[in-house]
Amino acid sequence: MSPDPRKTFRLDGREIPFREGQSVFDAAMAAGVYIPHLCHNPDFEPHSSCRLCTVIVNGRPFASCTQPAVAGQDVKSDTPELNEMRRSLTEMLLVEGNHYCPACEKSGSCRLQATAYALGLQDTHFPQFFPHRDVDASHPDIILDRDRCILCGLCVRISRTVDRKNVFAMTGRGIATTIVVDSPSGLLADSRVSRDDESVKHCPVGALMMKGEAFKIPIGERPYDKALISEDSVAQFQAREAAAHG
Ligand code: SF4
Ligand code: FES
């Protein structure tokens, strides 16, 4: 179903049409307006954990990925304050893990790295935590490098709702929060995960990856080597919308 041109809300002064049931985020992206985001993948239910997509709706902050679009509402997204908040959140994600971008196999395909570029991050301001995090390379096909995990929860949700295996879960609190694997040893090799699972295909960073595939696309040819994530995300979102709703 196409957006109803009679139903619009205002986003940074621009009228955005929406379909009944669409979120502010989905309607904005379909209209070609990029809103920075990390934990939301439009192929799966939104979760609103990273808060990067926060916008101001009628004067109050909401995560746009879970905020329903309502006719006539006034939404602000591209403001100095919101972009500063997004930069700070991204900086915190970068310092609380071990993100060695120049040596990371996911460089050029990593949404955290690309979002940092799109937000114009020059440095991370805060001191690095350098936490000790376990790497699980026990599985023949899949590697889990917790150094790079941003706790977006996508693998947890997809394993539960799509693969119906509940392989991944989050445990701990605050800075000690980590991804755990459901198996007798706690290792991927002893779990029910397989290379065909959707949960291992959508990690936005280089935390869950297929072994032997990291350099199939050479550095320099990867999506965010060629386009800003803002352009790439909007183009992909609009193509997906066109395929689904015409
Ligand atoms: Fe998200 Fe990847 Fe961490 Fe899973 S492993 S929570 S998909 S960053
Ligand atoms: Fe909306 Fe993460 S993308 S809260």
Short mmCIF file of C-alpha atoms and ligand atoms in Angstrom, two decimals:
data_model
loop_
_atom_site.label_atom_id
_atom_site.label_comp_id
_atom_site.label_asym_id
_atom_site.label_seq_id
_atom_site.Cartn_x
_atom_site.Cartn_y
_atom_site.Cartn_z
CA MET A 1 0.00 0.00 0.00
CA SER A 2 1.43 3.41 -0.99
CA PRO A 3 1.66 6.24 1.54
CA ASP A 4 -1.54 8.23 1.85
CA PRO A 5 -0.68 11.73 0.49
CA ARG A 6 -3.40 13.18 2.73
CA LYS A 7 -1.62 11.86 5.83
CA THR A 8 1.63 13.62 6.51
CA PHE A 9 3.76 14.75 9.41
CA ARG A 10 6.41 17.45 9.40
CA LEU A 11 10.05 16.41 9.67
CA ASP A 12 12.54 19.26 9.92
CA GLY A 13 10.02 21.42 8.09
CA ARG A 14 9.33 18.93 5.28
CA GLU A 15 5.99 17.14 4.82
CA ILE A 16 6.46 13.35 4.99
CA PRO A 17 3.63 11.08 3.78
CA PHE A 18 3.11 7.81 5.63
CA ARG A 19 1.08 4.60 5.55
CA GLU A 20 -1.10 3.65 8.50
CA GLY A 21 1.05 1.74 10.99
CA GLN A 22 4.38 3.05 9.70
CA SER A 23 6.96 4.34 12.17
CA VAL A 24 8.42 7.84 11.95
CA PHE A 25 11.73 6.21 11.00
CA ASP A 26 10.29 4.05 8.20
CA ALA A 27 8.29 6.91 6.71
CA ALA A 28 11.29 9.25 6.83
CA MET A 29 13.64 6.77 5.17
CA ALA A 30 11.02 5.93 2.52
CA ALA A 31 10.82 9.68 1.78
CA GLY A 32 14.60 9.83 1.38
CA VAL A 33 15.48 11.35 4.77
CA TYR A 34 18.27 9.53 6.59
CA ILE A 35 17.99 9.08 10.35
CA PRO A 36 21.14 7.58 11.95
CA HIS A 37 20.45 4.14 13.44
CA LEU A 38 22.29 1.01 14.55
CA CYS A 39 20.01 -1.52 16.25
CA HIS A 40 17.19 -1.32 13.69
CA ASN A 41 17.13 -3.50 10.60
CA PRO A 42 13.88 -2.94 8.66
CA ASP A 43 13.62 -6.66 7.88
CA PHE A 44 13.05 -7.36 11.58
CA GLU A 45 11.01 -5.95 14.43
CA PRO A 46 12.46 -2.69 15.85
CA HIS A 47 13.84 -2.83 19.34
CA SER A 48 14.86 0.74 20.27
CA SER A 49 17.98 -0.11 22.24
CA CYS A 50 20.73 2.05 20.67
CA ARG A 51 18.72 5.32 20.82
CA LEU A 52 20.69 6.71 17.88
CA CYS A 53 17.48 7.28 15.94
CA THR A 54 16.03 9.54 18.66
CA VAL A 55 13.99 12.44 17.30
CA ILE A 56 11.93 15.15 18.98
CA VAL A 57 8.21 14.63 18.44
CA ASN A 58 6.01 17.54 19.48
CA GLY A 59 8.75 18.63 21.88
CA ARG A 60 9.54 15.23 23.45
CA PRO A 61 12.27 12.70 22.59
CA PHE A 62 11.32 9.30 21.15
CA ALA A 63 13.13 6.50 19.32
CA SER A 64 11.88 7.02 15.77
CA CYS A 65 12.17 3.31 14.90
CA THR A 66 9.37 2.47 17.33
CA GLN A 67 7.45 5.76 17.29
CA PRO A 68 4.28 5.54 15.16
CA ALA A 69 3.81 8.23 12.53
CA VAL A 70 0.80 10.40 13.32
CA ALA A 71 -0.75 12.98 11.00
CA GLY A 72 0.20 16.55 11.83
CA GLN A 73 2.93 15.82 14.34
CA ASP A 74 6.04 17.99 14.32
CA VAL A 75 9.30 16.01 14.24
CA LYS A 76 12.84 17.29 14.51
CA SER A 77 15.81 15.10 13.64
CA ASP A 78 18.63 17.00 11.98
CA THR A 79 19.39 19.44 14.80
CA PRO A 80 22.79 20.31 16.35
CA GLU A 81 21.64 18.93 19.73
CA LEU A 82 20.40 15.58 18.39
CA ASN A 83 23.45 15.12 16.18
CA GLU A 84 25.72 15.88 19.15
CA MET A 85 23.84 13.28 21.21
CA ARG A 86 24.25 10.76 18.36
CA ARG A 87 27.97 11.51 18.17
CA SER A 88 28.35 10.98 21.92
CA LEU A 89 26.47 7.66 21.80
CA THR A 90 28.64 6.50 18.91
CA GLU A 91 31.81 7.61 20.70
CA MET A 92 30.76 5.66 23.79
CA LEU A 93 30.18 2.53 21.72
CA LEU A 94 33.62 2.93 20.17
CA VAL A 95 35.46 3.28 23.50
CA GLU A 96 33.61 0.62 25.48
CA GLY A 97 34.58 -2.17 23.06
CA ASN A 98 37.80 -2.99 21.23
CA HIS A 99 37.21 -1.59 17.75
CA TYR A 100 40.44 -1.77 15.78
CA CYS A 101 38.90 -0.53 12.53
CA PRO A 102 42.06 -0.37 10.34
CA ALA A 103 42.66 -4.10 10.97
CA CYS A 104 39.04 -5.25 11.12
CA GLU A 105 37.75 -7.60 8.41
CA LYS A 106 34.41 -5.78 8.48
CA SER A 107 35.92 -2.39 7.64
CA GLY A 108 33.89 -0.81 4.84
CA SER A 109 30.83 -2.96 5.67
CA CYS A 110 30.54 -2.04 9.35
CA ARG A 111 27.57 0.12 10.30
CA LEU A 112 29.27 1.47 13.42
CA GLN A 113 32.33 2.66 11.48
CA ALA A 114 30.16 4.05 8.67
CA THR A 115 27.81 5.81 11.10
CA ALA A 116 30.82 7.40 12.82
CA TYR A 117 31.95 8.74 9.45
CA ALA A 118 28.44 9.98 8.57
CA LEU A 119 28.24 11.82 11.90
CA GLY A 120 31.62 13.42 11.28
CA LEU A 121 33.42 11.86 14.26
CA GLN A 122 37.01 13.04 14.40
CA ASP A 123 38.02 11.21 17.59
CA THR A 124 36.38 9.43 20.50
CA HIS A 125 36.94 12.05 23.25
CA PHE A 126 36.48 9.52 26.09
CA PRO A 127 39.28 7.27 27.39
CA GLN A 128 39.33 3.77 25.90
CA PHE A 129 38.08 1.04 28.24
CA PHE A 130 40.11 -1.78 26.63
CA PRO A 131 37.83 -4.42 28.21
CA HIS A 132 38.78 -8.08 28.26
CA ARG A 133 36.28 -9.87 26.06
CA ASP A 134 36.26 -13.50 24.93
CA VAL A 135 36.50 -14.50 21.29
CA ASP A 136 34.66 -17.73 20.39
CA ALA A 137 36.27 -19.32 17.33
CA SER A 138 35.16 -22.87 18.25
CA HIS A 139 32.61 -23.27 15.44
CA PRO A 140 33.83 -24.47 12.03
CA ASP A 141 31.85 -21.80 10.14
CA ILE A 142 31.11 -18.91 12.51
CA ILE A 143 33.19 -16.64 14.75
CA LEU A 144 31.89 -14.53 17.64
CA ASP A 145 34.30 -11.72 18.53
CA ARG A 146 32.78 -10.00 21.54
CA ASP A 147 35.40 -7.22 21.26
CA ARG A 148 33.33 -5.71 18.49
CA CYS A 149 29.82 -6.40 19.81
CA ILE A 150 27.71 -3.26 20.32
CA LEU A 151 24.92 -5.18 22.08
CA CYS A 152 22.35 -4.20 19.49
CA GLY A 153 20.48 -7.43 20.26
CA LEU A 154 19.74 -8.27 16.62
CA CYS A 155 21.26 -11.77 16.82
CA VAL A 156 19.27 -12.46 19.99
CA ARG A 157 15.97 -11.35 18.45
CA ILE A 158 16.51 -13.08 15.10
CA SER A 159 17.61 -16.35 16.67
CA ARG A 160 14.48 -16.32 18.83
CA THR A 161 11.86 -15.10 16.36
CA VAL A 162 13.15 -16.22 12.95
CA ASP A 163 15.50 -19.19 13.48
CA ARG A 164 13.50 -20.29 16.55
CA LYS A 165 16.62 -21.55 18.27
CA ASN A 166 17.37 -19.04 21.04
CA VAL A 167 21.11 -19.50 20.50
CA PHE A 168 22.06 -16.01 21.73
CA ALA A 169 21.16 -14.04 24.83
CA MET A 170 22.47 -11.04 26.72
CA THR A 171 23.66 -11.33 30.29
CA GLY A 172 25.22 -9.01 32.87
CA ARG A 173 24.54 -5.35 33.58
CA GLY A 174 26.02 -2.06 32.47
CA ILE A 175 29.56 -2.32 31.15
CA ALA A 176 29.61 -6.05 32.06
CA THR A 177 26.75 -6.86 29.65
CA THR A 178 27.80 -9.47 27.14
CA ILE A 179 26.43 -11.90 24.56
CA VAL A 180 26.23 -15.52 25.73
CA VAL A 181 25.62 -18.69 23.74
CA ASP A 182 23.11 -21.36 24.72
CA SER A 183 25.14 -24.60 24.80
CA PRO A 184 26.48 -26.91 27.53
CA SER A 185 29.99 -25.43 27.22
CA GLY A 186 28.85 -21.90 26.35
CA LEU A 187 30.69 -22.25 23.02
CA LEU A 188 29.24 -21.89 19.53
CA ALA A 189 30.61 -25.30 18.51
CA ASP A 190 28.29 -27.00 21.04
CA SER A 191 25.24 -24.89 20.18
CA ARG A 192 22.49 -25.42 17.61
CA VAL A 193 23.70 -22.49 15.49
CA SER A 194 24.42 -23.17 11.81
CA ARG A 195 25.80 -21.15 8.92
CA ASP A 196 22.30 -20.95 7.38
CA ASP A 197 20.82 -19.20 10.42
CA GLU A 198 19.55 -15.68 9.84
CA SER A 199 20.91 -14.65 13.25
CA VAL A 200 24.50 -14.87 12.04
CA LYS A 201 23.94 -12.87 8.83
CA HIS A 202 22.81 -9.48 10.12
CA CYS A 203 25.34 -8.37 12.72
CA PRO A 204 25.88 -4.66 11.95
CA VAL A 205 29.52 -4.84 13.06
CA GLY A 206 32.25 -7.49 12.89
CA ALA A 207 31.18 -9.40 16.01
CA LEU A 208 29.39 -12.29 14.32
CA MET A 209 30.99 -13.31 11.06
CA MET A 210 31.33 -16.27 8.73
CA LYS A 211 34.76 -17.78 8.65
CA GLY A 212 36.50 -17.71 5.29
CA GLU A 213 34.26 -14.97 3.83
CA ALA A 214 35.75 -11.80 5.31
CA PHE A 215 37.69 -10.78 2.21
CA LYS A 216 35.31 -12.06 -0.49
CA ILE A 217 34.59 -8.39 -1.20
CA PRO A 218 37.98 -6.64 -1.33
CA ILE A 219 38.66 -3.56 0.77
CA GLY A 220 37.85 -0.54 -1.38
CA GLU A 221 34.88 -2.33 -2.99
CA ARG A 222 32.70 -2.56 0.10
CA PRO A 223 29.39 -0.69 0.46
CA TYR A 224 30.64 2.12 2.70
CA ASP A 225 33.91 2.47 0.79
CA LYS A 226 31.76 3.64 -2.11
CA ALA A 227 28.93 5.63 -0.52
CA LEU A 228 28.09 7.24 2.79
CA ILE A 229 25.87 5.06 4.93
CA SER A 230 23.28 7.83 4.77
CA GLU A 231 23.01 7.45 0.98
CA ASP A 232 23.34 3.66 0.99
CA SER A 233 20.73 3.12 3.73
CA VAL A 234 18.17 5.40 2.10
CA ALA A 235 18.69 3.77 -1.33
CA GLN A 236 18.32 0.28 0.14
CA PHE A 237 15.30 1.29 2.18
CA GLN A 238 13.55 2.85 -0.81
CA ALA A 239 14.27 -0.20 -3.00
CA ARG A 240 12.86 -2.45 -0.29
CA GLU A 241 9.74 -0.24 0.04
CA ALA A 242 9.21 -0.21 -3.72
CA ALA A 243 9.46 -4.01 -3.88
CA ALA A 244 7.06 -4.47 -0.97
CA HIS A 245 4.49 -1.73 -1.63
CA GLY A 246 4.99 -0.54 -5.21
FE1 SF4 B 1 24.46 -7.07 17.72
FE2 SF4 B 1 26.40 -8.45 16.50
FE3 SF4 B 1 26.53 -8.04 19.15
FE4 SF4 B 1 24.70 -9.72 18.15
S1 SF4 B 1 26.92 -10.00 18.07
S2 SF4 B 1 24.33 -8.12 19.71
S3 SF4 B 1 24.18 -8.73 16.18
S4 SF4 B 1 26.59 -6.46 17.55
FE1 FES B 2 16.08 3.14 16.83
FE2 FES B 2 18.38 1.92 17.62
S1 FES B 2 17.69 2.40 15.59
S2 FES B 2 16.81 2.85 18.85
#
